[in-house]
Tab-separated table of C-alpha atoms and ligand atoms in Angstrom:
chain	number	residue	atom	x	y	z
A	16	MET	CA	-2.349	-12.920	-19.841
A	17	GLU	CA	-2.898	-15.037	-16.215
A	18	ARG	CA	-4.954	-16.140	-14.126
A	19	LEU	CA	-5.781	-17.976	-10.749
A	20	VAL	CA	-7.144	-21.172	-9.994
A	21	ILE	CA	-8.479	-21.306	-6.401
A	22	ASN	CA	-10.444	-24.687	-5.753
A	23	GLY	CA	-11.325	-23.947	-2.817
A	24	GLY	CA	-12.302	-26.030	0.956
A	25	ASN	CA	-8.531	-26.272	2.096
A	26	LEU	CA	-7.259	-25.184	5.897
A	27	LEU	CA	-4.906	-23.110	6.726
A	28	LYS	CA	-2.116	-24.145	7.812
A	29	GLY	CA	1.506	-23.535	8.927
A	30	SER	CA	3.234	-20.098	8.784
A	31	VAL	CA	3.979	-17.440	6.286
A	32	ASP	CA	6.386	-15.106	6.435
A	33	ILE	CA	5.158	-10.859	5.622
A	34	ASN	CA	7.423	-8.997	3.521
A	35	GLY	CA	8.285	-5.350	3.343
A	36	ALA	CA	5.462	-2.919	3.323
A	37	LYS	CA	4.326	-1.640	-0.234
A	38	ASN	CA	3.174	1.206	0.623
A	39	ALA	CA	6.614	2.283	3.339
A	40	ALA	CA	8.959	0.824	-0.412
A	41	VAL	CA	6.833	2.619	-2.797
A	42	ALA	CA	7.761	6.141	-0.843
A	43	ILE	CA	11.146	4.869	-0.054
A	44	LEU	CA	12.463	4.409	-2.808
A	45	PRO	CA	11.499	7.247	-4.515
A	46	ALA	CA	13.232	9.182	-1.803
A	47	ALA	CA	16.635	7.548	-2.105
A	48	ILE	CA	17.096	9.559	-4.946
A	49	MET	CA	18.058	12.988	-2.646
A	50	ALA	CA	21.192	11.681	-1.795
A	51	SER	CA	23.785	13.441	-3.841
A	52	GLU	CA	26.863	11.226	-2.094
A	53	GLY	CA	26.775	7.081	-1.444
A	54	LYS	CA	24.893	4.824	-1.543
A	55	CYS	CA	21.301	3.474	-0.184
A	56	THR	CA	21.097	-0.783	0.275
A	57	ILE	CA	17.921	-0.513	1.141
A	58	ASP	CA	16.460	-4.149	2.708
A	59	ASN	CA	13.443	-6.320	2.944
A	60	ILE	CA	12.124	-4.583	-0.595
A	61	PRO	CA	8.592	-6.276	-1.846
A	62	ASP	CA	9.271	-8.381	-5.135
A	63	ILE	CA	5.759	-6.771	-6.430
A	64	GLU	CA	5.863	-5.080	-9.738
A	65	ASP	CA	5.605	-1.059	-8.230
A	66	VAL	CA	8.967	-1.837	-7.084
A	67	HIS	CA	9.727	-2.898	-10.719
A	68	CYS	CA	8.299	0.024	-12.168
A	69	LEU	CA	10.131	2.532	-9.385
A	70	GLU	CA	13.378	0.191	-10.043
A	71	ARG	CA	12.656	1.483	-13.900
A	72	ILE	CA	11.857	5.379	-13.219
A	73	LEU	CA	15.409	5.683	-11.152
A	74	ARG	CA	17.166	4.803	-13.465
A	75	ASP	CA	15.477	6.119	-16.461
A	76	LEU	CA	16.369	9.188	-14.046
A	77	GLY	CA	20.055	8.066	-13.992
A	78	CYS	CA	20.158	6.190	-10.577
A	79	ASP	CA	22.217	2.979	-10.774
A	80	ILE	CA	21.426	0.025	-9.528
A	81	ILE	CA	22.651	-2.885	-8.282
A	82	LYS	CA	19.495	-5.714	-7.746
A	83	ILE	CA	21.673	-7.412	-4.745
A	84	ASP	CA	18.342	-10.182	-4.624
A	85	ASN	CA	15.031	-10.383	-4.869
A	86	ASN	CA	14.375	-8.058	-1.874
A	87	THR	CA	17.409	-5.524	-1.798
A	88	LEU	CA	18.799	-2.523	-4.020
A	89	GLU	CA	21.834	-0.628	-3.864
A	90	ILE	CA	20.981	2.565	-5.367
A	91	ASP	CA	23.565	5.803	-6.644
A	92	SER	CA	21.938	8.911	-6.725
A	93	THR	CA	24.765	10.546	-7.539
A	94	ASN	CA	24.904	11.447	-11.213
A	95	VAL	CA	21.163	11.914	-11.579
A	96	ASN	CA	20.816	14.318	-13.377
A	97	LYS	CA	17.449	14.911	-15.222
A	98	PHE	CA	14.288	16.196	-12.974
A	99	ASP	CA	11.427	15.369	-15.591
A	100	ALA	CA	9.732	11.611	-15.054
A	101	ASN	CA	8.126	11.156	-18.316
A	102	THR	CA	7.618	7.727	-18.916
A	103	ASP	CA	4.255	5.021	-19.186
A	104	ASP	CA	5.359	3.694	-15.278
A	105	VAL	CA	5.051	7.048	-14.194
A	106	ARG	CA	1.779	7.191	-15.389
A	107	ARG	CA	0.735	3.280	-14.445
A	108	MET	CA	1.045	3.435	-10.267
A	109	ARG	CA	0.401	6.115	-8.058
A	110	ALA	CA	3.074	6.136	-5.377
A	111	SER	CA	4.928	8.267	-8.731
A	112	TYR	CA	4.497	11.224	-7.474
A	113	TYR	CA	7.219	11.265	-4.161
A	114	PHE	CA	9.394	11.711	-7.438
A	115	ILE	CA	8.001	15.565	-7.153
A	116	GLY	CA	8.451	15.557	-3.186
A	117	ALA	CA	11.952	14.725	-3.526
A	118	LEU	CA	13.221	16.027	-6.895
A	119	LEU	CA	11.657	18.775	-5.422
A	120	SER	CA	13.947	18.542	-2.368
A	121	ARG	CA	17.156	17.991	-4.024
A	122	PHE	CA	17.208	20.033	-7.799
A	123	LYS	CA	14.382	22.585	-6.517
A	124	GLU	CA	12.466	21.742	-9.631
A	125	ALA	CA	10.939	18.645	-11.486
A	126	ARG	CA	8.749	17.343	-14.156
A	127	VAL	CA	5.856	13.955	-12.958
A	128	LEU	CA	3.334	12.726	-14.918
A	129	LEU	CA	0.631	12.794	-13.198
A	130	PRO	CA	-0.068	9.330	-11.471
A	131	GLY	CA	-2.540	6.669	-12.079
A	132	GLY	CA	-2.887	3.803	-9.384
A	133	CYS	CA	-6.263	1.869	-8.208
A	134	PRO	CA	-9.195	3.048	-9.856
A	135	ILE	CA	-11.005	3.117	-5.643
A	136	GLY	CA	-12.031	7.376	-5.818
A	137	VAL	CA	-11.171	10.898	-6.970
A	138	ARG	CA	-7.443	10.792	-5.256
A	139	PRO	CA	-6.477	13.621	-5.451
A	140	ILE	CA	-3.010	16.028	-4.352
A	141	ASP	CA	-3.992	19.407	-3.840
A	142	GLN	CA	-2.916	18.655	0.156
A	143	HIS	CA	0.814	18.097	-2.089
A	144	ILE	CA	0.433	20.644	-3.466
A	145	LYS	CA	-0.650	22.810	-0.884
A	146	GLY	CA	2.152	21.680	1.067
A	147	PHE	CA	4.809	21.943	-1.893
A	148	GLU	CA	3.942	25.471	-2.384
A	149	ALA	CA	4.195	26.620	1.119
A	150	LEU	CA	7.367	25.066	1.243
A	151	GLY	CA	7.785	28.947	-2.094
A	152	ALA	CA	7.768	25.736	-4.660
A	153	ASP	CA	5.354	26.636	-7.396
A	154	VAL	CA	3.277	23.777	-9.084
A	155	ILE	CA	1.678	24.663	-12.152
A	156	ILE	CA	-0.202	21.932	-14.075
A	157	GLU	CA	-0.091	20.989	-17.887
A	158	HIS	CA	0.181	18.900	-20.372
A	159	GLY	CA	-0.702	15.617	-18.098
A	160	ALA	CA	1.995	16.283	-15.555
A	161	VAL	CA	2.840	17.893	-11.931
A	162	LYS	CA	5.691	21.363	-12.833
A	163	VAL	CA	6.869	22.101	-9.609
A	164	LYS	CA	10.259	24.433	-9.089
A	165	ALA	CA	11.466	26.639	-6.875
A	166	ASP	CA	14.828	28.721	-6.321
A	167	LYS	CA	14.290	27.959	-2.973
A	168	LEU	CA	12.612	26.398	-0.138
A	169	VAL	CA	12.178	28.048	3.156
A	170	GLY	CA	10.688	25.531	6.029
A	171	ALA	CA	6.203	26.294	6.706
A	172	ASN	CA	3.412	25.272	8.624
A	173	VAL	CA	1.207	23.370	7.108
A	174	PHE	CA	-1.588	22.301	8.362
A	175	PHE	CA	-3.875	19.434	5.722
A	176	ASP	CA	-7.006	19.710	5.462
A	177	VAL	CA	-7.255	16.203	5.113
A	178	VAL	CA	-5.241	13.268	6.774
A	179	SER	CA	-3.965	11.996	4.109
A	180	VAL	CA	-0.816	9.657	4.187
A	181	GLY	CA	0.767	10.853	0.253
A	182	ALA	CA	0.379	14.557	1.174
A	183	THR	CA	1.872	13.664	4.648
A	184	ILE	CA	5.188	11.900	3.119
A	185	ASN	CA	5.624	13.915	-0.499
A	186	VAL	CA	6.104	17.571	2.127
A	187	MET	CA	7.697	16.006	4.791
A	188	ILE	CA	10.315	14.551	1.933
A	189	ALA	CA	10.113	18.361	0.287
A	190	ALA	CA	10.950	19.546	3.908
A	191	THR	CA	14.438	18.054	3.770
A	192	LEU	CA	16.143	19.356	2.575
A	193	ALA	CA	14.786	23.400	2.754
A	194	GLU	CA	16.146	25.661	4.968
A	195	GLY	CA	14.431	26.111	8.710
A	196	VAL	CA	11.869	24.134	10.423
A	197	THR	CA	8.519	22.896	8.984
A	198	VAL	CA	5.956	22.186	10.990
A	199	LEU	CA	3.368	19.488	9.478
A	200	GLU	CA	0.344	18.949	11.192
A	201	ASN	CA	-2.895	16.615	10.756
A	202	VAL	CA	-0.470	14.016	9.412
A	203	ALA	CA	-1.075	10.886	8.679
A	204	LYS	CA	0.346	8.438	11.064
A	205	GLU	CA	0.523	5.092	9.957
A	206	PRO	CA	3.439	2.826	9.598
A	207	HIS	CA	4.893	3.307	6.656
A	208	VAL	CA	5.040	7.189	7.120
A	209	VAL	CA	7.097	6.168	10.610
A	210	ASP	CA	9.153	4.793	8.285
A	211	VAL	CA	9.320	6.661	5.555
A	212	ALA	CA	11.008	9.568	7.877
A	213	ASN	CA	12.870	6.533	9.484
A	214	PHE	CA	15.021	6.310	6.413
A	215	LEU	CA	15.294	9.860	5.672
A	216	ASN	CA	16.923	10.348	8.928
A	217	SER	CA	19.182	7.663	8.408
A	218	MET	CA	20.212	9.510	5.355
A	219	GLY	CA	21.455	12.347	7.559
A	220	ALA	CA	18.029	14.539	7.706
A	221	ASN	CA	16.796	15.606	10.458
A	222	ILE	CA	12.507	14.917	11.220
A	223	LYS	CA	10.781	14.092	14.558
A	224	GLY	CA	7.020	13.707	15.371
A	225	ALA	CA	6.420	10.968	12.886
A	226	GLY	CA	3.625	9.016	14.060
A	227	THR	CA	1.880	11.589	15.946
A	228	ASP	CA	-0.574	14.129	14.369
A	229	VAL	CA	2.546	16.602	14.201
A	230	ILE	CA	6.189	16.428	12.607
A	231	ARG	CA	8.565	19.165	13.113
A	232	VAL	CA	11.284	19.006	9.932
A	233	THR	CA	14.332	20.998	10.128
A	234	GLY	CA	15.975	21.387	6.882
A	235	VAL	CA	19.099	20.539	6.120
A	236	GLU	CA	21.548	20.861	3.377
A	237	SER	CA	22.484	17.610	2.118
A	238	LEU	CA	21.493	13.837	2.413
A	239	LYS	CA	24.039	10.153	1.701
A	240	GLY	CA	23.518	7.387	1.208
A	241	CYS	CA	22.656	4.644	4.077
A	242	ALA	CA	21.519	0.852	5.301
A	243	TYR	CA	17.967	0.313	5.433
A	244	SER	CA	15.448	-2.307	6.024
A	245	VAL	CA	11.992	-1.462	5.671
A	246	VAL	CA	9.159	-2.434	7.873
A	247	PRO	CA	6.707	-5.459	7.908
A	248	ASP	CA	4.181	-4.967	5.563
A	249	GLN	CA	1.010	-3.985	7.742
A	250	ILE	CA	-1.582	-4.424	5.434
A	251	GLU	CA	-0.379	-7.956	3.916
A	252	ALA	CA	-0.589	-9.155	7.170
A	253	GLY	CA	-4.354	-8.832	7.647
A	254	THR	CA	-4.583	-10.108	4.457
A	255	PHE	CA	-2.976	-13.929	5.587
A	256	MET	CA	-4.749	-13.091	8.962
A	257	ILE	CA	-7.567	-12.735	8.119
A	258	ALA	CA	-7.884	-15.803	5.391
A	259	ALA	CA	-6.496	-17.557	7.988
A	260	ALA	CA	-10.082	-16.942	9.641
A	261	ALA	CA	-11.613	-17.250	6.475
A	262	THR	CA	-10.474	-20.611	6.044
A	263	GLY	CA	-11.294	-21.981	9.956
A	264	GLY	CA	-7.185	-21.985	9.702
A	265	ASP	CA	-4.390	-22.335	11.886
A	266	VAL	CA	-1.421	-20.073	10.245
A	267	TYR	CA	1.267	-17.779	12.675
A	268	VAL	CA	1.774	-14.916	10.401
A	269	ARG	CA	5.701	-14.367	11.170
A	270	ASN	CA	7.760	-11.200	10.445
A	271	VAL	CA	5.771	-7.949	11.491
A	272	ILE	CA	5.317	-5.945	13.974
A	273	PRO	CA	2.081	-6.338	15.803
A	274	LYS	CA	1.250	-3.717	17.699
A	275	HIS	CA	0.393	-1.928	13.996
A	276	LEU	CA	-2.019	-4.975	13.863
A	277	GLU	CA	-3.942	-4.474	16.339
A	278	SER	CA	-7.227	-3.020	14.911
A	279	ILE	CA	-7.249	-6.561	12.674
A	280	SER	CA	-6.965	-8.235	15.624
A	281	ALA	CA	-9.190	-6.609	17.793
A	282	LYS	CA	-11.462	-7.641	14.621
A	283	LEU	CA	-10.768	-10.761	14.526
A	284	ILE	CA	-10.744	-11.330	18.221
A	285	GLU	CA	-14.047	-9.346	18.490
A	286	MET	CA	-15.955	-12.375	15.837
A	287	GLY	CA	-14.879	-14.711	18.019
A	288	ALA	CA	-11.211	-16.210	16.172
A	289	THR	CA	-7.914	-16.252	18.796
A	290	VAL	CA	-5.135	-14.461	17.727
A	291	GLU	CA	-2.276	-14.265	20.370
A	292	GLU	CA	0.424	-12.589	19.779
A	293	GLY	CA	4.385	-12.970	19.647
A	294	ASP	CA	7.423	-10.725	19.773
A	295	ASP	CA	7.456	-10.763	16.038
A	296	CYS	CA	4.798	-12.925	14.718
A	297	VAL	CA	0.885	-13.057	15.801
A	298	ARG	CA	-0.878	-16.520	15.037
A	299	VAL	CA	-4.574	-16.827	13.775
A	300	THR	CA	-7.170	-19.388	14.620
A	301	ALA	CA	-10.479	-19.506	13.987
A	302	ASP	CA	-12.076	-23.251	15.171
A	303	LYS	CA	-15.553	-21.795	16.197
A	304	PRO	CA	-18.294	-19.745	14.005
A	305	LEU	CA	-17.503	-16.565	14.080
A	306	LYS	CA	-20.417	-14.040	14.959
A	307	ALA	CA	-21.148	-10.967	12.676
A	308	VAL	CA	-19.458	-6.987	13.195
A	309	ASN	CA	-19.713	-3.512	11.943
A	310	ILE	CA	-16.359	-1.955	11.458
A	311	LYS	CA	-15.629	1.737	9.187
A	312	THR	CA	-12.579	2.226	8.068
A	313	THR	CA	-10.746	4.966	9.011
A	314	PRO	CA	-6.991	5.959	8.555
A	315	TYR	CA	-4.607	4.790	11.435
A	316	PRO	CA	-4.630	3.329	14.235
A	317	GLY	CA	-8.062	2.727	12.799
A	318	PHE	CA	-8.855	0.070	10.799
A	319	PRO	CA	-7.497	0.285	7.980
A	320	THR	CA	-9.381	0.217	4.459
A	321	ASP	CA	-6.961	-1.734	2.056
A	322	VAL	CA	-7.851	-4.308	4.942
A	323	GLN	CA	-11.540	-3.639	4.226
A	324	GLN	CA	-11.610	-5.790	1.118
A	325	PRO	CA	-10.493	-9.234	2.364
A	326	MET	CA	-12.977	-8.521	5.615
A	327	SER	CA	-15.976	-7.692	3.095
A	328	THR	CA	-15.333	-11.381	2.048
A	329	LEU	CA	-14.458	-13.156	5.139
A	330	LEU	CA	-17.890	-11.518	6.343
A	331	SER	CA	-20.026	-12.756	3.263
A	332	ILE	CA	-19.966	-15.751	5.451
A	333	VAL	CA	-20.208	-14.934	8.876
A	334	PRO	CA	-23.751	-15.591	9.938
A	335	GLY	CA	-25.670	-12.917	10.322
A	336	ARG	CA	-25.810	-8.231	9.496
A	337	SER	CA	-22.176	-7.249	8.989
A	338	LEU	CA	-21.729	-3.527	7.701
A	339	ILE	CA	-18.263	-1.952	6.223
A	340	THR	CA	-18.906	2.080	6.323
A	341	GLU	CA	-16.012	2.732	4.370
A	342	SER	CA	-14.469	6.260	4.818
A	343	ILE	CA	-11.835	6.603	2.945
A	344	TRP	CA	-12.432	6.117	-0.780
A	345	GLU	CA	-15.515	6.556	-1.982
A	346	ASN	CA	-15.371	3.706	-4.753
A	347	ARG	CA	-13.428	0.677	-2.997
A	348	HIS	CA	-17.207	-1.707	-2.843
A	349	LYS	CA	-16.126	-2.586	-7.066
A	350	HIS	CA	-15.443	-6.434	-5.255
A	351	ILE	CA	-18.868	-6.409	-4.150
A	352	ASP	CA	-20.782	-7.055	-7.498
A	353	GLU	CA	-18.005	-10.306	-8.137
A	354	LEU	CA	-18.085	-11.258	-4.592
A	355	LYS	CA	-22.209	-11.586	-5.594
A	356	LYS	CA	-21.212	-13.782	-8.959
A	357	MET	CA	-20.237	-16.618	-5.939
A	358	GLY	CA	-23.299	-16.304	-3.824
A	359	ALA	CA	-21.892	-13.528	-1.350
A	360	ASN	CA	-25.458	-11.256	-0.338
A	361	ILE	CA	-24.474	-7.598	0.531
A	362	LYS	CA	-25.636	-4.820	-1.172
A	363	VAL	CA	-24.367	-1.828	-1.003
A	364	GLU	CA	-25.197	1.732	-0.635
A	365	GLY	CA	-23.001	4.284	-0.594
A	366	ARG	CA	-20.141	4.052	0.835
A	367	VAL	CA	-21.947	1.320	3.048
A	368	ALA	CA	-21.508	-2.655	2.297
A	369	ILE	CA	-24.827	-4.833	4.330
A	370	ILE	CA	-22.968	-8.237	4.468
A	371	ASP	CA	-25.849	-10.511	5.169
A	372	GLY	CA	-23.943	-13.978	5.685
A	373	ALA	CA	-24.084	-16.224	3.014
A	374	GLU	CA	-24.432	-20.274	4.053
A	375	LYS	CA	-20.782	-20.972	1.333
A	376	LEU	CA	-19.986	-19.441	-1.279
A	377	THR	CA	-19.361	-20.980	-4.179
A	378	GLY	CA	-16.595	-21.098	-6.918
A	379	ALA	CA	-16.950	-18.957	-10.412
A	380	ILE	CA	-14.647	-16.599	-12.688
A	381	VAL	CA	-14.588	-13.413	-11.414
A	382	LYS	CA	-12.535	-10.220	-11.595
A	383	ALA	CA	-9.836	-8.353	-9.467
A	384	THR	CA	-11.392	-5.450	-9.756
A	385	ASP	CA	-8.423	-3.465	-8.030
A	386	LEU	CA	-5.093	-4.528	-5.793
A	387	ARG	CA	-7.278	-5.306	-2.461
A	388	ALA	CA	-10.165	-6.501	-4.524
A	389	GLY	CA	-7.986	-8.874	-5.986
A	390	ALA	CA	-6.511	-10.361	-1.839
A	391	ALA	CA	-10.591	-10.393	-1.267
A	392	MET	CA	-11.407	-12.629	-4.259
A	393	VAL	CA	-8.456	-15.013	-3.364
A	394	ILE	CA	-9.391	-15.059	-0.105
A	395	ALA	CA	-13.170	-15.843	-2.020
A	396	GLY	CA	-11.071	-18.469	-3.800
A	397	LEU	CA	-10.210	-20.308	-0.531
A	398	ILE	CA	-13.701	-21.344	1.081
A	399	ALA	CA	-15.829	-21.293	-1.979
A	400	GLU	CA	-17.361	-25.022	-2.885
A	401	GLY	CA	-15.444	-25.559	-6.297
A	402	THR	CA	-13.080	-23.752	-8.587
A	403	THR	CA	-12.379	-20.788	-8.738
A	404	GLU	CA	-11.004	-18.180	-11.688
A	405	ILE	CA	-9.187	-14.874	-11.356
A	406	THR	CA	-9.068	-12.358	-13.700
A	407	SER	CA	-7.120	-8.965	-13.962
A	408	ILE	CA	-4.365	-10.436	-11.718
A	409	GLU	CA	-1.957	-8.158	-12.776
A	410	HIS	CA	-3.318	-5.518	-9.835
A	411	ILE	CA	-3.201	-8.496	-7.601
A	412	ASP	CA	0.771	-8.383	-8.654
A	413	ARG	CA	1.286	-4.801	-7.559
A	414	GLY	CA	1.350	-5.650	-4.441
A	415	TYR	CA	1.399	-8.885	-3.281
A	416	PRO	CA	4.796	-10.685	-3.536
A	417	HIS	CA	4.254	-14.482	-4.827
A	418	ILE	CA	0.768	-14.763	-3.646
A	419	GLU	CA	0.650	-17.935	-4.827
A	420	ASN	CA	2.947	-19.631	-3.209
A	421	LYS	CA	2.378	-18.239	-0.519
A	422	PHE	CA	-0.619	-19.753	-0.147
A	423	ARG	CA	-0.085	-22.919	-1.473
A	424	ALA	CA	2.557	-23.191	1.382
A	425	LEU	CA	-0.478	-22.807	3.602
A	426	GLY	CA	-2.194	-25.882	1.937
A	427	ALA	CA	-3.853	-23.713	-0.313
A	428	ASP	CA	-4.536	-25.348	-3.781
A	429	ILE	CA	-3.810	-22.048	-6.148
A	430	LYS	CA	-2.626	-21.837	-9.815
A	431	ARG	CA	-1.506	-19.439	-11.213
A	432	ILE	CA	-2.336	-20.255	-15.385
A	433	LYS	CA	-1.398	-18.109	-18.724
A	434	VAL	CA	-4.102	-18.004	-20.952
A	435	ASP	CA	-4.413	-16.226	-24.531
A	436	GLU	CA	-6.774	-13.389	-23.676
A	437	GLU	CA	-9.151	-11.657	-21.089
B	9	EPU	N1	-6.909	13.365	-0.532
B	9	EPU	C1	-7.124	14.688	-0.506
B	9	EPU	N2	-6.581	15.858	-1.418
B	9	EPU	C2	-5.468	14.726	-1.529
B	9	EPU	C3	-4.810	13.749	-0.748
B	9	EPU	C4	-5.440	12.711	-0.405
B	9	EPU	O1	-8.736	15.190	-0.418
B	9	EPU	O2	-4.094	15.756	-2.036
B	9	EPU	C5	-7.708	12.269	0.124
B	9	EPU	C6	-8.058	11.106	-0.614
B	9	EPU	O3	-9.047	11.305	-1.885
B	9	EPU	C7	-8.708	10.021	-0.226
B	9	EPU	C8	-7.793	10.812	1.631
B	9	EPU	O4	-7.575	11.981	1.349
B	9	EPU	O5	-9.956	9.921	0.161
B	9	EPU	C9	-6.583	9.997	2.247
B	9	EPU	O6	-5.679	9.478	0.551
B	9	EPU	P1	-4.217	9.704	1.440
B	9	EPU	O7	-3.727	10.353	0.660
B	9	EPU	O8	-4.443	9.048	2.409
B	9	EPU	O9	-3.826	8.108	0.515
B	9	EPU	P2	-2.933	8.066	-0.953
B	9	EPU	O10	-1.383	8.292	-0.237
B	9	EPU	O11	-2.817	7.905	-2.460
B	9	EPU	C10	-2.300	5.725	0.371
B	9	EPU	C11	-1.995	4.082	0.354
B	9	EPU	C12	-3.581	3.411	-0.415
B	9	EPU	C13	-4.408	3.308	1.183
B	9	EPU	C14	-4.336	4.786	1.570
B	9	EPU	C15	-4.920	5.483	2.486
B	9	EPU	C16	0.336	4.479	-1.144
B	9	EPU	C17	0.374	4.554	-2.619
B	9	EPU	N3	-1.489	4.391	-1.399
B	9	EPU	O12	-2.891	6.342	-1.472
B	9	EPU	O13	-3.134	1.743	-0.741
B	9	EPU	O14	-5.004	3.717	0.892
B	9	EPU	O15	-2.403	5.909	1.518
B	9	EPU	O16	-4.078	4.636	3.809
B	9	EPU	O17	0.497	4.965	-0.078
B	9	EPU	C18	-3.545	0.217	-1.217
B	9	EPU	O18	-2.344	-0.189	-1.126
B	9	EPU	O19	-3.905	-0.200	-2.123
B	9	EPU	C19	-3.632	2.008	-1.378
B	9	EPU	C20	-4.965	2.123	-1.727
């Protein structure tokens, strides 16, 4: 077991390079299994536990993988002949559900154990299933697995009942090798959705409209390998931007697409921080007192749910009352109890966190209750008086590459320690 130990109080200064997007990479890697000839060479893959999990699943399904470096994989899916994703890794993470769409698309059948992931809400997959069925697949759930099978997949119109990142990507993947045209409406527009469409197009797919409300997929017969670089991580970038503002620092967040960060930049500016945009960099400075603000999470281009928890840490020390309304997940305020152990003054009523800015946070032993909660606790440790120890950091390792090294390079006093048991 490991913990992060942080001695708070240091300003963050300098620059940090953002890695490729977790939520793009975790869809691109399963989708690579659809190439029936050639190899996919994918770079800018974040070196995180969710990616390591997917690598193991791909190998189990018969892919040959060469690790070129920590951020680049060469995947050869030519010899895949197993359609049953049934290892513990599949159950451990959310994105394993992309193997349903990818295997169904290429082989017209799949059996994939139901996915796990962060405990932030109910997380149904009914919209994925609705899309697969519309394309002509039979879908059953039995013995904790999703089984899909089709004689052939035929393009269809699908209007999603909710805006879902996962369902948009999964049904887009499945439609790629269907006969004819599929029109997906009320889709998610997140940068990672666009990135997966770009990756599929690089393999030979014909997908138009990703990033708008309607995606049109014209089925092609087969896909082949390609070279691809994963889009920068909007959420990792947002986390560092918030940490910079929280410590009153001056940080260049590099290797980003500033457009993807606009909702986060706008909120920081509304609070009184300065955000300067360069071509592939944002500089965040906060040298004067910040103001309380209200935030409501919504699908892209709105304020991302995945940055809401780090933002609650920042707001916990901003004078006045801030409200955070979480509209995507019903259970994404669990980290608030941990922040309270550090002196935060926050009440949760349903989906709303009512934050009354405290004078300061003080170090304590706290838990990373999920991935972004973990990031929120790291920022809390950075601004707290004294020492903070964060437990259950395996959640953080699932999605943030080498988080302690990146913060240490910015001047934080943070280290990883081993402990016998939690
Ligand atoms: N939903 C349904 N039915 C479905 C699918 C989703 O009702 O079939 C609902 C969900 O319950 C939720 C809303 O739709 O209320 C949005 O869920 P979505 O499908 O967009 O979420 P997801 O694909 O499971 C991805 C990210 C999450 C991120 C959300 C929202 C991955 C692997 N995960 O989840 O990321 O919060 O989109 O942007 O891409 C994280 O990175 O920390 C994380 C949790």
